[in-house]
Amino acid sequence: MFDRLFNYIDGQNDQGMKLDMTSPVTNFVQPDDDQNTSFNFTMSFLIPEVHISDTPVPINSEVFIEERPDLPSVLVREFPGFAHDVDFIHQAAELASDLQAAGEEDINMDTCYLVGYDAPFVIVNRKNEVWF
């Protein structure tokens, strides 16, 4: 997923334009089945504001532009380190458990965002989040 999106911002678009890498990189996670044993991940880069009115069109058919409405307030759990999918899923489960223990009832915990802020070469003080 990352490589396809990176290629898009590296010039594989209808304008051949290179776009600045933005942060955070988000992964929207939603169940693929009723038992929550399989999940769909949708990775997203943010388009730099300077390109919003003339966003280059992706050449790769697996890359698409999605306009999202502003997110409502989200509940966030932040954690450090090099995070892999299993780390994010663990943190999402911890956040869900904490929210349930706090009596939060009106939160859709079937879907979440896994969020990373750092480039791969950043070694220390890495920031990751899970959003509900």
N, CA, C and O atoms as a DFTB+ gen file, in Angstrom:
528 C
 N C O
     1  1       0.824      -1.195       0.000
     2  2       0.000       0.000       0.000
     3  2       0.866       1.256       0.000
     4  3       0.651       2.172      -0.795
     5  1       1.848       1.288       0.902
     6  2       2.670       2.485       1.036
     7  2       3.371       2.810      -0.280
     8  3       3.385       3.964      -0.709
     9  1       3.952       1.794      -0.921
    10  2       4.706       2.039      -2.153
    11  2       3.832       2.649      -3.242
    12  3       4.272       3.554      -3.952
    13  1       2.607       2.168      -3.383
    14  2       1.712       2.727      -4.404
    15  2       1.434       4.202      -4.130
    16  3       1.458       5.025      -5.045
    17  1       1.170       4.531      -2.866
    18  2       0.905       5.931      -2.525
    19  2       2.159       6.783      -2.684
    20  3       2.095       7.911      -3.173
    21  1       3.303       6.232      -2.267
    22  2       4.545       6.988      -2.418
    23  2       4.831       7.254      -3.895
    24  3       5.244       8.356      -4.256
    25  1       4.616       6.258      -4.749
    26  2       4.846       6.459      -6.184
    27  2       3.955       7.571      -6.725
    28  3       4.377       8.345      -7.584
    29  1       2.721       7.652      -6.224
    30  2       1.818       8.730      -6.637
    31  2       2.417      10.093      -6.300
    32  3       2.468      10.973      -7.160
    33  1       2.870      10.278      -5.062
    34  2       3.416      11.594      -4.691
    35  2       4.806      11.814      -5.287
    36  3       5.302      12.941      -5.303
    37  1       5.436      10.745      -5.777
    38  2       6.760      10.856      -6.401
    39  2       6.661      11.108      -7.908
    40  3       7.669      11.065      -8.612
    41  1       5.450      11.369      -8.400
    42  2       5.293      11.775      -9.790
    43  2       4.494      10.841     -10.670
    44  3       4.280      11.154     -11.841
    45  1       4.042       9.709     -10.159
    46  2       3.218       8.812     -10.973
    47  2       1.762       9.272     -10.911
    48  3       0.894       8.621     -10.328
    49  1       1.540      10.423     -11.539
    50  2       0.207      11.013     -11.617
    51  2       0.088      11.719     -12.958
    52  3       1.079      11.848     -13.677
    53  1      -1.100      12.173     -13.303
    54  2      -1.330      12.731     -14.638
    55  2      -0.541      14.003     -14.912
    56  3      -0.416      14.405     -16.069
    57  1      -0.010      14.642     -13.889
    58  2       0.776      15.858     -14.081
    59  2       2.276      15.604     -13.950
    60  3       3.083      16.512     -14.151
    61  1       2.652      14.360     -13.609
    62  2       4.066      14.056     -13.388
    63  2       4.642      14.879     -12.247
    64  3       5.853      15.086     -12.173
    65  1       3.782      15.345     -11.364
    66  2       4.170      16.263     -10.294
    67  2       4.583      15.513      -9.034
    68  3       3.944      14.540      -8.632
    69  1       5.663      15.985      -8.423
    70  2       6.053      15.460      -7.115
    71  2       5.382      16.305      -6.045
    72  3       5.412      17.535      -6.089
    73  1       4.776      15.619      -5.084
    74  2       4.110      16.296      -3.980
    75  2       4.896      16.029      -2.711
    76  3       5.507      14.970      -2.561
    77  1       4.881      16.984      -1.802
    78  2       5.551      16.785      -0.517
    79  2       4.863      15.672       0.263
    80  3       3.642      15.526       0.219
    81  1       5.663      14.897       0.972
    82  2       5.129      13.886       1.881
    83  2       4.514      14.613       3.066
    84  3       5.106      15.544       3.611
    85  1       3.337      14.187       3.455
    86  2       2.648      14.809       4.586
    87  2       2.525      13.809       5.727
    88  3       2.765      12.613       5.567
    89  1       2.152      14.327       6.855
    90  2       1.935      13.467       8.007
    91  2       0.692      13.991       8.705
    92  3       0.453      15.198       8.704
    93  1      -0.092      13.128       9.293
    94  2       0.185      11.711       9.496
    95  2      -0.232      10.863       8.295
    96  3      -0.980      11.305       7.423
    97  1       0.277       9.635       8.281
    98  2      -0.213       8.603       7.371
    99  2      -1.269       7.842       8.164
   100  3      -1.011       7.396       9.282
   101  1      -2.454       7.696       7.584
   102  2      -3.534       7.013       8.305
   103  2      -3.891       5.699       7.619
   104  3      -3.795       5.564       6.400
   105  1      -4.300       4.749       8.429
   106  2      -4.871       3.489       7.953
   107  2      -6.251       3.364       8.579
   108  3      -6.379       3.269       9.800
   109  1      -7.276       3.363       7.747
   110  2      -8.637       3.148       8.232
   111  2      -8.868       1.644       8.258
   112  3      -8.678       0.964       7.250
   113  1      -9.277       1.125       9.412
   114  2      -9.451      -0.312       9.591
   115  2     -10.922      -0.601       9.840
   116  3     -11.553       0.000      10.710
   117  1     -11.456      -1.536       9.058
   118  2     -12.841      -1.948       9.253
   119  2     -12.945      -3.456       9.069
   120  3     -12.209      -4.044       8.276
   121  1     -13.863      -4.079       9.805
   122  2     -14.012      -5.536       9.705
   123  2     -14.429      -5.956       8.298
   124  3     -15.199      -5.268       7.628
   125  1     -13.903      -7.101       7.868
   126  2     -14.244      -7.660       6.572
   127  2     -15.288      -8.764       6.701
   128  3     -15.820      -9.250       5.703
   129  1     -15.573      -9.152       7.943
   130  2     -16.564     -10.201       8.174
   131  2     -17.286      -9.935       9.492
   132  3     -16.874      -9.075      10.270
   133  1     -18.341     -10.663       9.734
   134  2     -19.161     -10.448      10.930
   135  2     -18.484     -10.876      12.222
   136  3     -18.874     -10.425      13.299
   137  1     -17.488     -11.727      12.136
   138  2     -16.824     -12.226      13.340
   139  2     -15.589     -11.401      13.722
   140  3     -14.909     -11.725      14.696
   141  1     -15.296     -10.343      12.966
   142  2     -14.102      -9.519      13.210
   143  2     -12.822     -10.353      13.214
   144  3     -11.930     -10.135      14.033
   145  1     -12.745     -11.307      12.291
   146  2     -11.526     -12.109      12.169
   147  2     -10.698     -11.691      10.965
   148  3      -9.560     -12.133      10.807
   149  1     -11.259     -10.848      10.123
   150  2     -10.577     -10.359       8.935
   151  2     -10.895      -8.870       8.804
   152  3     -12.007      -8.435       9.099
   153  1      -9.907      -8.100       8.359
   154  2     -10.075      -6.651       8.317
   155  2      -9.619      -6.088       6.980
   156  3      -8.729      -6.643       6.336
   157  1     -10.232      -4.981       6.564
   158  2      -9.791      -4.200       5.414
   159  2      -9.022      -2.994       5.929
   160  3      -9.459      -2.326       6.866
   161  1      -7.882      -2.717       5.318
   162  2      -7.066      -1.562       5.658
   163  2      -7.047      -0.628       4.454
   164  3      -6.792      -1.067       3.333
   165  1      -7.314       0.656       4.679
   166  2      -7.211       1.667       3.632
   167  2      -6.205       2.711       4.095
   168  3      -6.476       3.482       5.016
   169  1      -5.032       2.732       3.444
   170  2      -3.975       3.680       3.807
   171  2      -4.189       4.986       3.046
   172  3      -4.585       4.986       1.880
   173  1      -3.919       6.097       3.730
   174  2      -4.109       7.412       3.118
   175  2      -2.963       8.353       3.443
   176  3      -2.430       8.372       4.553
   177  1      -2.605       9.136       2.426
   178  2      -1.724      10.287       2.603
   179  2      -2.613      11.517       2.467
   180  3      -3.607      11.492       1.741
   181  1      -2.263      12.572       3.151
   182  2      -2.980      13.835       2.997
   183  2      -2.380      14.597       1.817
   184  3      -1.163      14.609       1.632
   185  1      -3.232      15.225       1.029
   186  2      -2.767      16.051      -0.083
   187  2      -2.338      17.402       0.489
   188  3      -3.096      18.020       1.236
   189  1      -1.126      17.871       0.145
   190  2      -0.716      19.195       0.631
   191  2      -1.729      20.258       0.201
   192  3      -2.244      20.224      -0.916
   193  1      -1.999      21.182       1.087
   194  2      -3.040      22.187       0.848
   195  2      -2.840      22.941      -0.461
   196  3      -3.816      23.291      -1.124
   197  1      -1.602      23.193      -0.841
   198  2      -1.317      23.945      -2.060
   199  2      -1.844      23.215      -3.306
   200  3      -2.037      23.848      -4.343
   201  1      -2.079      21.906      -3.225
   202  2      -2.542      21.123      -4.377
   203  2      -4.026      20.754      -4.315
   204  3      -4.515      20.035      -5.186
   205  1      -4.738      21.229      -3.315
   206  2      -6.140      20.843      -3.144
   207  2      -6.997      21.250      -4.346
   208  3      -7.843      20.469      -4.782
   209  1      -6.799      22.438      -4.884
   210  2      -7.659      22.909      -5.977
   211  2      -7.289      22.284      -7.322
   212  3      -8.090      22.330      -8.256
   213  1      -6.101      21.704      -7.440
   214  2      -5.661      21.095      -8.697
   215  2      -4.911      19.799      -8.388
   216  3      -3.743      19.640      -8.745
   217  1      -5.599      18.883      -7.722
   218  2      -4.978      17.638      -7.277
   219  2      -4.657      16.747      -8.472
   220  3      -5.546      16.450      -9.271
   221  1      -3.401      16.313      -8.610
   222  2      -3.054      15.397      -9.700
   223  2      -3.833      14.086      -9.582
   224  3      -4.080      13.594      -8.481
   225  1      -4.212      13.536     -10.723
   226  2      -4.958      12.278     -10.765
   227  2      -3.960      11.118     -10.782
   228  3      -3.004      11.141     -11.558
   229  1      -4.169      10.120      -9.948
   230  2      -3.262       8.966      -9.936
   231  2      -3.295       8.212     -11.270
   232  3      -4.337       8.133     -11.922
   233  1      -2.155       7.666     -11.662
   234  2      -2.081       6.815     -12.848
   235  2      -2.443       5.377     -12.476
   236  3      -3.111       4.686     -13.246
   237  1      -2.011       4.929     -11.314
   238  2      -2.285       3.575     -10.835
   239  2      -3.762       3.473     -10.449
   240  3      -4.245       4.262      -9.636
   241  1      -4.473       2.515     -11.021
   242  2      -5.908       2.375     -10.749
   243  2      -6.203       1.943      -9.312
   244  3      -7.347       2.035      -8.867
   245  1      -5.192       1.476      -8.585
   246  2      -5.398       1.082      -7.185
   247  2      -5.230       2.260      -6.222
   248  3      -5.438       2.116      -5.017
   249  1      -4.856       3.411      -6.753
   250  2      -4.722       4.633      -5.948
   251  2      -5.868       5.556      -6.344
   252  3      -6.149       5.739      -7.528
   253  1      -6.520       6.132      -5.350
   254  2      -7.644       7.011      -5.653
   255  2      -7.629       8.200      -4.704
   256  3      -7.064       8.151      -3.611
   257  1      -8.268       9.264      -5.159
   258  2      -8.410      10.475      -4.356
   259  2      -9.753      10.385      -3.642
   260  3     -10.787      10.136      -4.261
   261  1      -9.716      10.588      -2.345
   262  2     -10.929      10.528      -1.537
   263  2     -11.045      11.828      -0.755
   264  3     -10.147      12.191       0.005
   265  1     -12.145      12.516      -0.948
   266  2     -12.384      13.721      -0.160
   267  2     -13.126      13.312       1.097
   268  3     -14.210      12.731       1.037
   269  1     -12.535      13.618       2.219
   270  2     -13.144      13.261       3.499
   271  2     -13.708      14.503       4.169
   272  3     -13.105      15.575       4.129
   273  1     -14.864      14.345       4.779
   274  2     -15.351      15.456       5.606
   275  2     -14.450      15.573       6.831
   276  3     -13.699      14.654       7.158
   277  1     -14.538      16.696       7.487
   278  2     -13.774      16.844       8.724
   279  2     -14.155      15.733       9.680
   280  3     -15.329      15.389       9.818
   281  1     -13.155      15.177      10.335
   282  2     -13.433      14.152      11.335
   283  2     -14.117      14.790      12.536
   284  3     -13.781      15.905      12.932
   285  1     -15.072      14.081      13.106
   286  2     -15.618      14.571      14.373
   287  2     -14.543      14.403      15.443
   288  3     -13.443      13.936      15.151
   289  1     -14.850      14.770      16.638
   290  2     -13.895      14.539      17.723
   291  2     -13.555      13.060      17.775
   292  3     -14.424      12.203      17.614
   293  1     -12.284      12.773      18.002
   294  2     -11.850      11.383      18.102
   295  2     -11.202      11.151      19.457
   296  3     -10.665      12.070      20.076
   297  1     -11.265       9.915      19.901
   298  2     -10.586       9.498      21.123
   299  2      -9.275       8.860      20.697
   300  3      -9.250       8.024      19.794
   301  1      -8.187       9.253      21.346
   302  2      -6.845       8.919      20.868
   303  2      -6.044       8.212      21.945
   304  3      -6.110       8.562      23.124
   305  1      -5.291       7.217      21.522
   306  2      -4.283       6.584      22.379
   307  2      -2.963       6.729      21.638
   308  3      -2.827       6.258      20.508
   309  1      -1.994       7.375      22.266
   310  2      -0.676       7.587      21.670
   311  2       0.300       6.571      22.240
   312  3       0.223       6.205      23.413
   313  1       1.230       6.116      21.384
   314  2       2.265       5.198      21.851
   315  2       3.517       5.366      20.996
   316  3       3.424       5.775      19.839
   317  1       4.693       5.052      21.555
   318  2       5.957       5.266      20.858
   319  2       6.426       4.016      20.106
   320  3       5.813       2.951      20.184
   321  1       7.515       4.182      19.387
   322  2       8.231       3.047      18.809
   323  2       7.925       2.788      17.350
   324  3       7.102       3.464      16.733
   325  1       8.619       1.777      16.809
   326  2       8.350       1.291      15.458
   327  2       7.136       0.377      15.544
   328  3       7.242      -0.739      16.053
   329  1       6.010       0.820      15.067
   330  2       4.767       0.067      15.228
   331  2       4.470      -0.770      13.988
   332  3       4.591      -0.303      12.855
   333  1       4.085      -1.999      14.232
   334  2       3.623      -2.910      13.190
   335  2       2.125      -3.106      13.377
   336  3       1.565      -2.687      14.390
   337  1       1.479      -3.737      12.412
   338  2       0.023      -3.917      12.494
   339  2      -0.404      -4.511      13.827
   340  3      -1.381      -4.058      14.424
   341  1       0.317      -5.520      14.296
   342  2      -0.057      -6.177      15.557
   343  2       0.027      -5.200      16.732
   344  3      -0.783      -5.275      17.656
   345  1       1.002      -4.282      16.703
   346  2       1.124      -3.278      17.768
   347  2      -0.076      -2.332      17.751
   348  3      -0.641      -2.008      18.796
   349  1      -0.454      -1.898      16.552
   350  2      -1.609      -1.013      16.433
   351  2      -2.881      -1.707      16.913
   352  3      -3.680      -1.117      17.640
   353  1      -3.063      -2.955      16.506
   354  2      -4.266      -3.685      16.905
   355  2      -4.297      -3.856      18.424
   356  3      -5.352      -3.720      19.044
   357  1      -3.148      -4.154      19.019
   358  2      -3.072      -4.272      20.481
   359  2      -3.453      -2.946      21.144
   360  3      -4.227      -2.932      22.101
   361  1      -2.916      -1.844      20.644
   362  2      -3.219      -0.530      21.217
   363  2      -4.697      -0.177      21.032
   364  3      -5.302       0.426      21.919
   365  1      -5.283      -0.546      19.890
   366  2      -6.712      -0.300      19.672
   367  2      -7.545      -1.084      20.680
   368  3      -8.525      -0.567      21.216
   369  1      -7.159      -2.327      20.938
   370  2      -7.881      -3.143      21.928
   371  2      -7.753      -2.540      23.320
   372  3      -8.717      -2.532      24.085
   373  1      -6.568      -2.036      23.652
   374  2      -6.356      -1.387      24.957
   375  2      -7.216      -0.129      25.083
   376  3      -7.833       0.106      26.122
   377  1      -7.253       0.674      24.023
   378  2      -8.076       1.887      24.051
   379  2      -9.552       1.518      24.197
   380  3     -10.269       2.135      24.986
   381  1     -10.005       0.528      23.450
   382  2     -11.404       0.097      23.560
   383  2     -11.716      -0.373      24.972
   384  3     -12.771      -0.047      25.514
   385  1     -10.816      -1.128      25.566
   386  2     -11.008      -1.617      26.937
   387  2     -11.077      -0.454      27.926
   388  3     -11.938      -0.427      28.805
   389  1     -10.162       0.504      27.772
   390  2     -10.154       1.675      28.655
   391  2     -11.448       2.478      28.524
   392  3     -12.001       2.942      29.521
   393  1     -11.926       2.640      27.291
   394  2     -13.149       3.409      27.065
   395  2     -14.368       2.703      27.655
   396  3     -15.238       3.341      28.247
   397  1     -14.423       1.386      27.488
   398  2     -15.531       0.629      28.073
   399  2     -15.490       0.704      29.592
   400  3     -16.529       0.851      30.235
   401  1     -14.292       0.603      30.170
   402  2     -14.153       0.688      31.631
   403  2     -14.566       2.066      32.141
   404  3     -15.043       2.198      33.269
   405  1     -14.382       3.093      31.307
   406  2     -14.760       4.452      31.691
   407  2     -16.244       4.729      31.443
   408  3     -16.729       5.825      31.722
   409  1     -16.961       3.734      30.920
   410  2     -18.396       3.894      30.711
   411  2     -18.785       4.537      29.397
   412  3     -19.946       4.905      29.214
   413  1     -17.843       4.682      28.477
   414  2     -18.164       5.257      27.166
   415  2     -19.022       4.264      26.394
   416  3     -18.636       3.109      26.216
   417  1     -20.187       4.716      25.935
   418  2     -21.114       3.802      25.267
   419  2     -21.419       4.188      23.827
   420  3     -21.785       3.327      23.027
   421  1     -21.278       5.449      23.485
   422  2     -21.691       5.918      22.164
   423  2     -20.526       6.004      21.185
   424  3     -20.454       6.937      20.384
   425  1     -19.631       5.052      21.245
   426  2     -18.446       5.077      20.395
   427  2     -18.454       3.841      19.504
   428  3     -18.603       2.718      19.985
   429  1     -18.291       4.060      18.201
   430  2     -18.190       2.937      17.273
   431  2     -16.769       2.388      17.340
   432  3     -15.831       3.006      16.837
   433  1     -16.621       1.229      17.963
   434  2     -15.301       0.623      18.092
   435  2     -15.088      -0.488      17.071
   436  3     -14.114      -1.235      17.154
   437  1     -16.011      -0.596      16.098
   438  2     -15.832      -1.583      15.033
   439  2     -14.801      -1.120      14.015
   440  3     -14.171      -1.936      13.342
   441  1     -14.635       0.188      13.907
   442  2     -13.660       0.745      12.975
   443  2     -12.726       1.670      13.738
   444  3     -13.085       2.208      14.785
   445  1     -11.533       1.848      13.205
   446  2     -10.592       2.777      13.837
   447  2      -9.571       3.242      12.810
   448  3      -9.492       2.715      11.700
   449  1      -8.801       4.230      13.202
   450  2      -7.678       4.705      12.404
   451  2      -6.392       4.347      13.129
   452  3      -6.273       4.535      14.340
   453  1      -5.427       3.825      12.371
   454  2      -4.074       3.594      12.860
   455  2      -3.230       4.685      12.224
   456  3      -3.228       4.837      11.003
   457  1      -2.515       5.443      13.038
   458  2      -1.915       6.687      12.568
   459  2      -0.429       6.727      12.897
   460  3      -0.027       6.470      14.032
   461  1       0.385       7.051      11.892
   462  2       1.824       7.190      12.095
   463  2       2.291       8.557      11.643
   464  3       1.826       9.079      10.630
   465  1       3.201       9.127      12.388
   466  2       3.659      10.487      12.113
   467  2       5.084      10.578      11.580
   468  3       5.484      11.636      11.095
   469  1       5.856       9.507      11.656
   470  2       7.291       9.612      11.404
   471  2       7.737       8.899      10.135
   472  3       7.168       7.883       9.733
   473  1       8.775       9.462       9.514
   474  2       9.420       8.815       8.374
   475  2      10.165       7.571       8.860
   476  3      10.536       7.491      10.031
   477  1      10.384       6.607       7.977
   478  2      11.047       5.365       8.389
   479  2      12.438       5.566       8.990
   480  3      12.884       4.754       9.801
   481  1      13.120       6.633       8.603
   482  2      14.481       6.845       9.109
   483  2      14.517       7.500      10.487
   484  3      15.595       7.638      11.064
   485  1      13.382       7.901      11.026
   486  2      13.337       8.456      12.382
   487  2      13.449       7.291      13.360
   488  3      12.625       6.376      13.345
   489  1      14.466       7.331      14.203
   490  2      14.766       6.206      15.090
   491  2      14.176       6.398      16.486
   492  3      13.616       5.459      17.052
   493  1      14.293       7.586      17.038
   494  2      13.851       7.817      18.416
   495  2      12.669       8.783      18.440
   496  3      12.419       9.517      17.484
   497  1      11.958       8.760      19.552
   498  2      10.818       9.657      19.777
   499  2       9.748       9.535      18.695
   500  3       9.164      10.533      18.271
   501  1       9.501       8.317      18.259
   502  2       8.479       8.079      17.242
   503  2       7.087       8.226      17.866
   504  3       6.878       7.907      19.037
   505  1       6.150       8.710      17.065
   506  2       4.788       8.936      17.550
   507  2       3.798       8.158      16.689
   508  3       3.784       8.278      15.464
   509  1       2.980       7.367      17.350
   510  2       1.904       6.611      16.710
   511  2       0.633       6.842      17.516
   512  3       0.685       7.154      18.706
   513  1      -0.505       6.685      16.854
   514  2      -1.781       6.837      17.552
   515  2      -2.798       5.843      17.006
   516  3      -2.685       5.353      15.882
   517  1      -3.783       5.566      17.833
   518  2      -4.993       4.852      17.438
   519  2      -6.144       5.812      17.702
   520  3      -6.210       6.433      18.763
   521  1      -7.055       5.934      16.730
   522  2      -8.205       6.830      16.872
   523  2      -9.504       6.033      16.786
   524  3      -9.661       5.170      15.923
   525  1     -10.429       6.336      17.690
   526  2     -11.823       5.877      17.574
   527  2     -12.679       7.098      17.404
   528  3     -13.899       6.985      17.284
